[in-house]
Amino acid sequence: MVITVPASFDEVARELTLEAAQLAGLGTVTLLEEPLAAFYCWLDQHEEDWQAAVTPGELILVCDVGGGTTDFTLISLRETDGSPRFERIAVGDHLILGGDNIDLHLARLAAQSRGRNLSHDQWKTLAHQSRGAKEELLGGEVAQKTLTLMGGGSRLIAGPISMQLARETVEAAVRETFFPLVSADDPGADLMDAGLADFGLPYEADPAVTRHLGTFLARQRENVQAHLGKREPKPDLILFNGGSLKAGLVQDQIRRAVGHWFAGEGGELPRILPNPDLDLAVSRGAAYYGLVKSGLGVRVGSGSARAFYLGVDAARTDPDAGPAAVCLVEKGLEEGSAISLSDLKLEVLANQPMRVNLFSSSYRAGDRCGQLVAVDDSLTPLP
């Protein structure tokens, strides 16, 4: 039994998923990140000829933007013991940002064009209609869509409310608000008042998916250099996944953004790994992963996507030491690996209240099990 989850799921979300699986009586399950499952789907389709598409030393970006979350994953192909090996080397942080945000934004634009204040039910209906209109308009099927709501008031039969949504409006929102060509280190824009935070969900304040992608790649610079020897974390290939990336306009905008950031490297755009069905790729890839677990197919090395640390009181032995932590699980550590802290001398205070401080990091590279590191912004506290 393989259950797919967003790559950005933190440890709490993963534990709750496993608990839900147990309550549902599913027995022993394996969690697989959705972007990795999408890549397994591509491997399933190209099991015999993947060498024609990817060469050792190249970096693959899996860009997965669904309805509610955005996930980034980096996969490398490098020579290991004389043979090529796929390895997942990085995943992005948790981003609650996706197609739902675009739908809410378009609904707000449509309502503002008529100067209407809508009820909660009308607002939900308008957001749902905006989703269908977005898909038709970006798909080039029509140039304009009419959104129709039932009117309110005390009359038994209220007059309908009609609003227009044009293709130019949708394309402008995609290019300027959600997938703009920005510098990777530009400060984010706070558009929480533009219809992005309705229904009380903790959406990202910055709706620019491309800016989040630029930050992710910049944070992985040292990691990519350590794995592939590349000076810049420039993806050579992109695999798009998720319903929000079906439109060619969106895919082109993301490729242009990557080329924009790495113009010093020649400015060429990353090649696309074809994904013929963005809705089913994750489930098909999960099924193929089941075969891989049984010893069949092409495996992607996918050790721990994050490094994990235990907070310690280093000041007891060094008064000048600041907050510190010991690396317990290094990034990329394979499942089933033995961890030994034999080189460390640790003391424990007994019979008094204490708190265990745990941290994780999705982009620190080079930390090894047992290494003492300073606690800074690169470490994320765990609950």
Short mmCIF file of C-alpha atoms in Angstrom, two decimals:
data_model
loop_
_atom_site.label_atom_id
_atom_site.label_comp_id
_atom_site.label_asym_id
_atom_site.label_seq_id
_atom_site.Cartn_x
_atom_site.Cartn_y
_atom_site.Cartn_z
CA MET A 1 0.00 0.00 0.00
CA VAL A 2 1.56 3.27 -1.17
CA ILE A 3 0.04 6.60 -0.07
CA THR A 4 1.24 9.76 -1.79
CA VAL A 5 1.64 13.02 0.12
CA PRO A 6 2.95 16.47 -0.80
CA ALA A 7 6.75 16.60 -0.66
CA SER A 8 6.41 19.65 1.55
CA PHE A 9 4.51 17.72 4.26
CA ASP A 10 6.34 18.19 7.54
CA GLU A 11 6.89 15.45 10.11
CA VAL A 12 3.62 16.19 11.93
CA ALA A 13 1.55 15.92 8.73
CA ARG A 14 3.27 12.64 7.84
CA GLU A 15 2.61 11.17 11.29
CA LEU A 16 -1.05 12.19 11.11
CA THR A 17 -1.32 10.59 7.67
CA LEU A 18 0.07 7.32 9.01
CA GLU A 19 -2.29 7.51 12.00
CA ALA A 20 -5.25 8.03 9.65
CA ALA A 21 -4.14 5.02 7.58
CA GLN A 22 -4.07 2.88 10.72
CA LEU A 23 -7.52 4.09 11.78
CA ALA A 24 -8.80 3.19 8.31
CA GLY A 25 -7.44 -0.32 8.72
CA LEU A 26 -5.01 -0.08 5.81
CA GLY A 27 -2.23 -1.93 7.62
CA THR A 28 1.39 -1.28 6.73
CA VAL A 29 1.72 1.64 4.32
CA THR A 30 4.58 3.45 2.62
CA LEU A 31 4.49 7.24 2.14
CA LEU A 32 5.75 8.55 -1.21
CA GLU A 33 6.15 12.23 -2.08
CA GLU A 34 3.95 13.31 -5.00
CA PRO A 35 6.71 14.94 -7.12
CA LEU A 36 8.81 11.79 -6.79
CA ALA A 37 5.78 9.71 -7.77
CA ALA A 38 5.33 11.89 -10.86
CA PHE A 39 8.96 11.25 -11.80
CA TYR A 40 8.45 7.51 -11.29
CA CYS A 41 5.56 7.78 -13.75
CA TRP A 42 7.96 9.30 -16.30
CA LEU A 43 10.45 6.49 -15.61
CA ASP A 44 7.69 3.92 -16.15
CA GLN A 45 6.98 5.41 -19.58
CA HIS A 46 10.69 5.62 -20.48
CA GLU A 47 12.12 2.61 -18.68
CA GLU A 48 13.98 1.46 -21.80
CA ASP A 49 15.04 4.80 -23.31
CA TRP A 50 15.51 7.31 -20.44
CA GLN A 51 19.21 7.58 -21.40
CA ALA A 52 18.13 9.46 -24.54
CA ALA A 53 16.49 12.20 -22.45
CA VAL A 54 18.83 12.61 -19.46
CA THR A 55 22.61 12.42 -19.26
CA PRO A 56 24.82 12.13 -16.15
CA GLY A 57 25.52 15.46 -14.48
CA GLU A 58 22.16 16.99 -15.38
CA LEU A 59 19.74 18.45 -12.83
CA ILE A 60 16.01 17.73 -13.01
CA LEU A 61 13.42 20.01 -11.41
CA VAL A 62 10.02 18.52 -10.62
CA CYS A 63 7.60 21.45 -10.36
CA ASP A 64 4.29 20.33 -8.86
CA VAL A 65 1.54 22.92 -8.46
CA GLY A 66 -1.84 21.46 -7.59
CA GLY A 67 -5.01 22.98 -6.24
CA GLY A 68 -3.77 23.66 -2.72
CA THR A 69 0.00 23.13 -2.48
CA THR A 70 3.19 23.85 -4.40
CA ASP A 71 6.09 21.40 -4.24
CA PHE A 72 9.60 21.59 -5.67
CA THR A 73 11.96 18.62 -5.92
CA LEU A 74 15.46 18.32 -7.40
CA ILE A 75 16.66 15.02 -8.85
CA SER A 76 20.15 14.39 -10.20
CA LEU A 77 21.63 11.77 -12.49
CA ARG A 78 25.24 11.02 -11.73
CA GLU A 79 27.75 8.24 -12.11
CA THR A 80 27.97 6.00 -9.03
CA ASP A 81 30.28 2.99 -9.03
CA GLY A 82 30.55 3.15 -12.80
CA SER A 83 26.80 3.26 -13.51
CA PRO A 84 24.27 6.12 -13.70
CA ARG A 85 21.98 6.57 -10.70
CA PHE A 86 19.02 8.85 -10.14
CA GLU A 87 19.04 10.57 -6.75
CA ARG A 88 16.57 12.93 -5.15
CA ILE A 89 18.77 15.62 -3.61
CA ALA A 90 16.32 18.28 -2.37
CA VAL A 91 12.69 19.09 -1.60
CA GLY A 92 11.12 22.46 -0.92
CA ASP A 93 9.43 23.78 2.18
CA HIS A 94 5.69 23.61 2.88
CA LEU A 95 3.82 26.04 0.58
CA ILE A 96 0.04 26.30 0.79
CA LEU A 97 -0.30 27.95 -2.58
CA GLY A 98 -1.85 26.66 -5.80
CA GLY A 99 -4.72 26.77 -8.22
CA ASP A 100 -7.24 27.55 -5.48
CA ASN A 101 -5.50 30.87 -4.96
CA ILE A 102 -5.76 31.72 -8.66
CA ASP A 103 -9.48 30.87 -8.59
CA LEU A 104 -10.08 33.08 -5.54
CA HIS A 105 -8.14 35.93 -7.15
CA LEU A 106 -10.12 35.71 -10.39
CA ALA A 107 -13.40 35.55 -8.46
CA ARG A 108 -12.45 38.70 -6.59
CA LEU A 109 -11.58 40.47 -9.86
CA ALA A 110 -14.93 39.45 -11.39
CA ALA A 111 -16.87 40.64 -8.34
CA GLN A 112 -15.00 43.95 -8.24
CA SER A 113 -15.77 44.56 -11.92
CA ARG A 114 -19.46 44.66 -11.01
CA GLY A 115 -18.97 46.37 -7.66
CA ARG A 116 -20.83 43.58 -5.90
CA ASN A 117 -20.68 42.49 -2.27
CA LEU A 118 -21.42 38.78 -2.27
CA SER A 119 -22.74 36.46 0.40
CA HIS A 120 -20.60 33.56 1.57
CA ASP A 121 -22.51 31.04 -0.58
CA GLN A 122 -22.35 33.31 -3.63
CA TRP A 123 -18.62 33.77 -3.10
CA LYS A 124 -18.02 30.01 -2.98
CA THR A 125 -20.09 29.51 -6.14
CA LEU A 126 -18.22 32.28 -7.94
CA ALA A 127 -14.84 30.81 -6.98
CA HIS A 128 -15.94 27.41 -8.31
CA GLN A 129 -17.12 28.92 -11.59
CA SER A 130 -13.89 30.89 -11.87
CA ARG A 131 -11.95 27.63 -11.80
CA GLY A 132 -13.85 26.23 -14.79
CA ALA A 133 -13.56 29.53 -16.63
CA LYS A 134 -9.80 29.67 -15.95
CA GLU A 135 -9.25 26.23 -17.46
CA GLU A 136 -11.29 27.01 -20.59
CA LEU A 137 -9.74 30.45 -21.11
CA LEU A 138 -6.13 29.30 -20.60
CA GLY A 139 -6.83 26.32 -22.83
CA GLY A 140 -7.76 28.67 -25.66
CA GLU A 141 -11.25 27.22 -25.97
CA VAL A 142 -13.02 30.59 -25.62
CA ALA A 143 -12.05 34.26 -25.37
CA GLN A 144 -14.58 35.20 -22.67
CA LYS A 145 -16.72 33.44 -20.09
CA THR A 146 -19.89 34.54 -18.35
CA LEU A 147 -20.17 33.73 -14.65
CA THR A 148 -23.75 33.60 -13.36
CA LEU A 149 -24.96 33.67 -9.74
CA MET A 150 -28.42 33.54 -8.27
CA GLY A 151 -29.38 36.91 -6.89
CA GLY A 152 -30.14 37.55 -3.24
CA GLY A 153 -32.89 39.44 -1.49
CA SER A 154 -36.33 38.70 -0.09
CA ARG A 155 -38.07 37.99 -3.40
CA LEU A 156 -39.12 34.41 -4.05
CA ILE A 157 -37.33 34.41 -7.41
CA ALA A 158 -34.32 36.72 -7.46
CA GLY A 159 -32.73 37.94 -10.65
CA PRO A 160 -29.41 36.36 -11.69
CA ILE A 161 -26.10 38.22 -11.42
CA SER A 162 -23.84 37.97 -14.46
CA MET A 163 -20.14 38.78 -14.58
CA GLN A 164 -17.63 38.55 -17.41
CA LEU A 165 -14.15 37.05 -17.26
CA ALA A 166 -11.91 37.62 -20.29
CA ARG A 167 -8.90 35.59 -21.39
CA GLU A 168 -6.72 38.71 -21.14
CA THR A 169 -7.65 39.07 -17.46
CA VAL A 170 -6.73 35.46 -16.67
CA GLU A 171 -3.47 35.58 -18.62
CA ALA A 172 -2.48 38.84 -16.90
CA ALA A 173 -3.13 37.30 -13.47
CA VAL A 174 -0.98 34.29 -14.38
CA ARG A 175 1.91 36.37 -15.73
CA GLU A 176 1.90 39.27 -13.28
CA THR A 177 0.61 37.87 -9.98
CA PHE A 178 1.32 34.14 -9.80
CA PHE A 179 4.14 33.42 -12.27
CA PRO A 180 5.96 36.74 -12.82
CA LEU A 181 9.49 37.12 -14.15
CA VAL A 182 11.16 38.33 -10.95
CA SER A 183 14.58 38.31 -9.42
CA ALA A 184 14.96 35.26 -7.21
CA ASP A 185 15.83 37.46 -4.22
CA ASP A 186 13.11 40.09 -4.70
CA PRO A 187 11.06 40.76 -1.56
CA GLY A 188 7.66 39.14 -1.73
CA ALA A 189 4.50 41.11 -2.38
CA ASP A 190 1.75 40.91 0.23
CA LEU A 191 -1.51 40.35 -1.67
CA MET A 192 -3.50 38.79 1.14
CA ASP A 193 -6.21 41.39 0.52
CA ALA A 194 -6.69 40.28 -3.10
CA GLY A 195 -8.93 37.32 -2.41
CA LEU A 196 -6.13 34.91 -1.54
CA ALA A 197 -6.80 34.32 2.15
CA ASP A 198 -10.52 33.67 2.22
CA PHE A 199 -11.97 30.67 4.09
CA GLY A 200 -9.36 31.13 6.85
CA LEU A 201 -6.64 28.99 5.25
CA PRO A 202 -2.98 29.88 5.97
CA TYR A 203 -2.05 30.67 2.38
CA GLU A 204 1.36 32.08 1.52
CA ALA A 205 1.34 35.88 1.72
CA ASP A 206 3.35 36.05 -1.51
CA PRO A 207 1.36 34.47 -4.38
CA ALA A 208 4.31 34.47 -6.83
CA VAL A 209 5.11 30.79 -7.37
CA THR A 210 8.15 31.74 -9.42
CA ARG A 211 9.60 33.78 -6.56
CA HIS A 212 9.24 30.80 -4.20
CA LEU A 213 10.94 28.65 -6.85
CA GLY A 214 13.82 31.12 -7.15
CA THR A 215 14.30 31.10 -3.37
CA PHE A 216 14.26 27.29 -3.34
CA LEU A 217 16.93 27.04 -6.06
CA ALA A 218 19.11 29.69 -4.42
CA ARG A 219 19.03 27.81 -1.11
CA GLN A 220 20.14 24.62 -2.86
CA ARG A 221 23.27 26.15 -4.44
CA GLU A 222 25.73 24.43 -2.09
CA ASN A 223 23.76 21.20 -2.18
CA VAL A 224 23.80 21.06 -5.98
CA GLN A 225 27.48 21.93 -6.10
CA ALA A 226 28.27 19.12 -3.64
CA HIS A 227 26.32 16.54 -5.64
CA LEU A 228 27.01 17.56 -9.23
CA GLY A 229 29.85 20.08 -9.11
CA LYS A 230 27.66 22.68 -10.85
CA ARG A 231 28.44 26.28 -9.97
CA GLU A 232 24.79 27.33 -10.27
CA PRO A 233 21.66 25.34 -9.33
CA LYS A 234 20.27 25.72 -12.84
CA PRO A 235 17.81 22.94 -13.80
CA ASP A 236 18.60 21.30 -17.12
CA LEU A 237 15.17 19.67 -17.34
CA ILE A 238 11.74 20.32 -15.83
CA LEU A 239 8.97 17.82 -15.20
CA PHE A 240 5.67 19.64 -14.70
CA ASN A 241 2.97 18.05 -12.57
CA GLY A 242 -0.31 19.15 -11.01
CA GLY A 243 -3.53 20.42 -12.51
CA SER A 244 -2.50 24.08 -12.26
CA LEU A 245 0.35 23.55 -14.75
CA LYS A 246 -1.67 22.09 -17.62
CA ALA A 247 -1.69 25.33 -19.61
CA GLY A 248 1.24 25.86 -21.95
CA LEU A 249 1.26 29.54 -20.95
CA VAL A 250 2.04 28.63 -17.32
CA GLN A 251 4.76 26.14 -18.26
CA ASP A 252 6.40 28.66 -20.61
CA GLN A 253 6.33 31.33 -17.92
CA ILE A 254 8.13 29.05 -15.43
CA ARG A 255 10.77 28.09 -18.00
CA ARG A 256 11.28 31.76 -18.87
CA ALA A 257 11.69 32.57 -15.17
CA VAL A 258 14.44 29.95 -14.80
CA GLY A 259 16.18 31.26 -17.93
CA HIS A 260 15.84 34.80 -16.57
CA TRP A 261 17.67 33.91 -13.34
CA PHE A 262 20.53 32.09 -15.01
CA ALA A 263 21.13 34.42 -17.96
CA GLY A 264 24.83 34.37 -17.10
CA GLU A 265 24.86 30.68 -17.98
CA GLY A 266 23.68 31.36 -21.54
CA GLY A 267 20.01 32.02 -20.86
CA GLU A 268 18.80 28.83 -22.56
CA LEU A 269 15.53 27.46 -21.26
CA PRO A 270 15.34 24.08 -19.49
CA ARG A 271 14.10 21.16 -21.56
CA ILE A 272 10.75 19.59 -20.68
CA LEU A 273 10.29 15.97 -19.66
CA PRO A 274 6.87 15.09 -21.12
CA ASN A 275 4.01 14.33 -18.75
CA PRO A 276 0.99 13.35 -20.87
CA ASP A 277 -1.50 13.24 -17.98
CA LEU A 278 -0.87 15.63 -15.10
CA ASP A 279 -3.96 14.36 -13.24
CA LEU A 280 -2.97 10.69 -13.11
CA ALA A 281 0.84 10.82 -13.07
CA VAL A 282 1.09 10.64 -9.27
CA SER A 283 -1.11 7.53 -8.92
CA ARG A 284 0.58 5.77 -11.84
CA GLY A 285 4.01 6.62 -10.42
CA ALA A 286 2.98 5.27 -7.02
CA ALA A 287 1.96 1.98 -8.62
CA TYR A 288 5.32 1.79 -10.43
CA TYR A 289 7.07 2.52 -7.12
CA GLY A 290 5.33 -0.56 -5.73
CA LEU A 291 7.10 -2.59 -8.42
CA VAL A 292 10.39 -0.86 -7.57
CA LYS A 293 9.94 -1.85 -3.91
CA SER A 294 9.60 -5.45 -5.17
CA GLY A 295 12.91 -5.25 -7.03
CA LEU A 296 11.61 -4.32 -10.49
CA GLY A 297 12.06 -1.14 -12.52
CA VAL A 298 14.40 1.84 -12.14
CA ARG A 299 14.92 3.09 -8.61
CA VAL A 300 15.51 6.68 -7.57
CA GLY A 301 17.77 7.03 -4.55
CA SER A 302 15.60 8.96 -2.13
CA GLY A 303 17.16 9.09 1.30
CA SER A 304 15.97 11.52 3.94
CA ALA A 305 14.84 14.73 2.25
CA ARG A 306 15.79 16.70 5.35
CA ALA A 307 18.50 16.67 7.98
CA PHE A 308 17.41 16.37 11.62
CA TYR A 309 19.09 17.78 14.72
CA LEU A 310 18.85 17.49 18.50
CA GLY A 311 19.35 20.64 20.56
CA VAL A 312 22.09 20.43 23.22
CA ASP A 313 23.39 22.75 25.93
CA ALA A 314 26.94 23.32 24.66
CA ALA A 315 27.35 26.25 27.08
CA ARG A 316 27.87 23.82 29.96
CA THR A 317 31.33 23.03 28.58
CA ASP A 318 31.93 26.23 26.61
CA PRO A 319 30.52 29.39 28.27
CA ASP A 320 30.93 31.34 25.02
CA ALA A 321 28.94 28.85 22.95
CA GLY A 322 25.55 29.87 21.62
CA PRO A 323 22.57 27.59 20.96
CA ALA A 324 23.80 24.36 19.38
CA ALA A 325 22.45 21.11 18.01
CA VAL A 326 23.81 17.70 17.06
CA CYS A 327 23.04 16.32 13.60
CA LEU A 328 21.17 13.05 14.15
CA VAL A 329 20.08 12.26 10.58
CA GLU A 330 22.10 13.75 7.75
CA LYS A 331 20.41 14.82 4.52
CA GLY A 332 20.14 11.95 2.04
CA LEU A 333 20.65 9.20 4.63
CA GLU A 334 19.20 5.98 3.23
CA GLU A 335 16.43 4.07 4.97
CA GLY A 336 17.75 1.43 7.37
CA SER A 337 21.12 3.14 7.95
CA ALA A 338 22.72 2.73 11.39
CA ILE A 339 23.51 5.98 13.21
CA SER A 340 26.30 6.12 15.78
CA LEU A 341 27.26 9.06 17.98
CA SER A 342 30.31 7.31 19.42
CA ASP A 343 32.59 10.36 19.01
CA LEU A 344 30.39 12.57 21.21
CA LYS A 345 30.40 12.75 24.98
CA LEU A 346 26.87 13.61 26.06
CA GLU A 347 25.63 14.28 29.58
CA VAL A 348 22.02 14.03 30.70
CA LEU A 349 20.54 15.78 33.74
CA ALA A 350 18.12 13.42 35.49
CA ASN A 351 15.18 13.90 37.86
CA GLN A 352 14.18 17.38 36.73
CA PRO A 353 11.86 18.89 34.12
CA MET A 354 13.36 19.05 30.65
CA ARG A 355 12.46 19.76 27.04
CA VAL A 356 13.78 18.10 23.91
CA ASN A 357 14.41 20.63 21.13
CA LEU A 358 14.36 19.05 17.66
CA PHE A 359 15.15 20.81 14.38
CA SER A 360 15.10 20.01 10.69
CA SER A 361 16.59 21.59 7.56
CA SER A 362 15.68 21.02 3.93
CA TYR A 363 18.63 22.83 2.42
CA ARG A 364 21.71 22.59 4.71
CA ALA A 365 24.33 20.51 2.89
CA GLY A 366 27.37 18.74 4.28
CA ASP A 367 26.31 18.18 7.90
CA ARG A 368 27.18 14.67 9.07
CA CYS A 369 25.76 12.47 11.83
CA GLY A 370 27.27 13.49 15.15
CA GLN A 371 28.39 16.93 13.94
CA LEU A 372 27.76 19.87 16.29
CA VAL A 373 26.26 22.90 14.52
CA ALA A 374 25.07 26.33 15.59
CA VAL A 375 21.33 26.88 15.72
CA ASP A 376 20.47 29.62 13.20
CA ASP A 377 17.80 30.49 10.64
CA SER A 378 18.76 27.47 8.51
CA LEU A 379 17.22 25.16 11.13
CA THR A 380 13.45 24.87 11.50
CA PRO A 381 12.17 24.03 15.02
CA LEU A 382 9.89 20.99 15.21
CA PRO A 383 6.87 20.83 17.52
#
